[in-house]
Amino acid sequence: MMLPTHVLAGMLLAAPLVRVAPELAPVGLVAGFLGGLVPDLDMYTGHRRTLHYPVYYSVLSVPALVAAAVAQSALTVAVALFLLGAALHSVADMYGGGLELRPWEGNSDRAVYDHHRETWVAPRRGVRYDGAVEDLALSVGLSVPLLVLVDPPLRAVVIGTLAVAVVYT
């Protein structure tokens, strides 16, 4: 999946905060955005292996979410949603296409590296490749609730992210 899809999904993880703890929603939205972004910073250094940790981000997000629920603060919420966003990104890449120069051909057997098992996970191709039309549809679908929930400063981030998705597609 393309990066805009990942960051919108990360932001959407913070949606419950809008009702439960509105004062923490902005930090949660930003942390989710960053969690969705950070795994792809390995684009030129072992992509989907160096910063993608589907197992470890997922495991670490559980105690972080418990800590955020028990001791609500900007820090606990930020850590929890960052880890959850990074976990979602890393796991979601298994449902996209593989690592290949012509992803529409679907020849790769490598979606994301599982450091725990020390092996590559095969792509499941729910989204054929980054920037495919279904990837854009997913970005649009993720952005709709965000556009309803967030205030104007973050709404501009959502609109900008969606614009990047449209251009990339």
XYZ file of C-alpha atoms in Angstrom:
169
model
C 0.000 0.000 0.000
C 1.116 3.531 -0.640
C 2.315 5.756 2.180
C -0.782 8.023 2.215
C -2.976 4.980 2.900
C -0.772 4.004 5.834
C -0.741 7.462 7.430
C -4.502 7.895 7.050
C -5.041 4.490 8.682
C -2.685 5.497 11.496
C -4.610 8.719 12.051
C -7.932 6.895 12.063
C -6.729 4.779 14.993
C -7.059 7.927 17.107
C -10.738 8.461 16.195
C -12.081 7.146 19.542
C -10.149 9.885 21.327
C -12.345 12.514 19.698
C -15.205 11.325 21.952
C -13.376 9.756 24.922
C -10.554 12.261 25.495
C -10.890 15.154 23.022
C -7.983 17.017 24.610
C -5.698 14.103 23.619
C -7.117 13.619 20.117
C -4.655 15.956 18.336
C -1.604 14.241 19.840
C -3.137 10.853 19.035
C -3.815 11.825 15.438
C -0.265 13.100 14.959
C 1.232 10.016 16.641
C -0.900 7.723 14.462
C 0.210 9.659 11.389
C 3.882 9.266 12.382
C 3.428 5.587 13.251
C 1.955 5.021 9.801
C 4.853 6.921 8.241
C 7.993 5.684 10.017
C 8.158 2.101 8.678
C 8.506 3.429 5.126
C 11.568 5.490 6.028
C 13.459 2.314 5.089
C 12.523 2.823 1.435
C 16.151 2.956 0.288
C 17.743 0.759 2.961
C 16.170 -2.692 2.907
C 12.551 -1.705 2.280
C 9.971 -3.637 4.273
C 12.737 -5.205 6.308
C 14.735 -2.525 8.111
C 11.890 -0.627 9.835
C 8.959 -2.995 9.326
C 8.304 -5.134 12.422
C 4.846 -6.713 12.147
C 5.302 -8.874 15.254
C 7.327 -6.576 17.501
C 5.335 -3.373 16.919
C 2.155 -5.361 17.561
C 3.465 -6.891 20.790
C 4.813 -3.554 22.065
C 1.557 -1.747 21.286
C -0.440 -3.902 23.754
C 1.244 -2.698 26.986
C 1.461 0.795 25.522
C -2.319 0.815 24.945
C -2.903 -0.463 28.484
C -0.652 2.280 29.855
C -2.526 4.909 27.812
C -5.872 3.637 29.113
C -4.730 3.534 32.742
C -2.643 6.716 32.834
C -4.004 8.996 30.129
C -1.443 11.595 29.177
C -0.091 13.072 25.984
C 3.007 10.877 26.286
C 1.241 7.557 26.894
C -1.295 8.223 24.146
C 1.433 9.296 21.710
C 3.553 6.199 22.355
C 0.567 3.860 22.133
C -0.793 5.281 18.890
C 2.645 5.561 17.322
C 3.317 1.873 17.999
C -0.183 0.870 16.922
C 0.161 2.887 13.692
C 3.547 1.287 12.960
C 2.105 -2.161 13.708
C -0.865 -1.567 11.427
C 1.444 -0.374 8.658
C 3.748 -3.385 8.976
C 0.893 -5.898 9.083
C -1.047 -4.174 6.284
C 1.930 -4.491 3.954
C 1.337 -8.256 3.997
C -2.000 -7.611 2.298
C -0.496 -5.555 -0.489
C 1.719 -6.500 -3.368
C 5.283 -7.676 -3.165
C 8.632 -5.982 -3.544
C 9.290 -5.732 -7.253
C 10.064 -3.095 -9.844
C 6.905 -3.869 -11.839
C 4.422 -4.662 -9.062
C 1.475 -5.069 -11.433
C 3.117 -8.292 -12.678
C 2.757 -9.885 -9.211
C 5.946 -11.975 -9.360
C 7.424 -11.262 -5.918
C 7.083 -13.630 -2.983
C 8.246 -10.986 -0.474
C 5.754 -8.636 1.164
C 7.306 -7.859 4.554
C 10.052 -9.393 6.647
C 9.084 -11.138 9.881
C 12.054 -10.615 12.186
C 10.592 -12.938 14.812
C 10.503 -15.934 12.474
C 13.434 -14.680 10.363
C 11.568 -15.117 7.091
C 9.717 -13.119 4.464
C 5.925 -13.158 4.513
C 4.388 -13.663 1.064
C 2.108 -10.944 -0.308
C -1.613 -11.608 -0.172
C -2.412 -8.919 -2.768
C -5.675 -7.575 -1.365
C -4.283 -4.367 -2.807
C -2.438 -5.405 -5.944
C 0.336 -2.811 -5.638
C 1.117 0.638 -4.243
C -0.986 3.182 -6.054
C -3.469 0.722 -7.576
C -7.037 1.986 -7.849
C -8.114 -0.090 -4.841
C -5.328 1.549 -2.829
C -6.744 4.973 -3.686
C -10.245 3.767 -2.800
C -8.925 2.674 0.582
C -7.302 6.081 1.123
C -10.553 7.842 0.263
C -12.519 5.551 2.570
C -10.108 6.162 5.452
C -10.164 9.915 4.930
C -13.957 10.362 5.030
C -14.413 9.753 8.782
C -11.298 11.796 9.492
C -12.686 14.750 7.556
C -15.825 14.589 9.698
C -13.999 14.151 13.013
C -10.994 16.472 12.911
C -10.748 20.228 13.250
C -9.442 22.505 10.474
C -5.679 22.337 11.157
C -5.650 18.527 11.003
C -8.312 18.505 8.307
C -5.755 20.222 6.059
C -3.314 17.362 6.776
C -5.967 14.817 5.783
C -6.804 16.714 2.581
C -3.108 17.107 1.733
C -2.478 13.413 2.334
C -5.430 12.498 0.149
C -4.141 14.835 -2.578
C -0.769 13.046 -2.488
C -2.612 9.716 -2.834
C -4.518 10.942 -5.877
C -1.359 12.235 -7.576
C 0.585 9.057 -6.722
C -2.177 6.848 -8.112
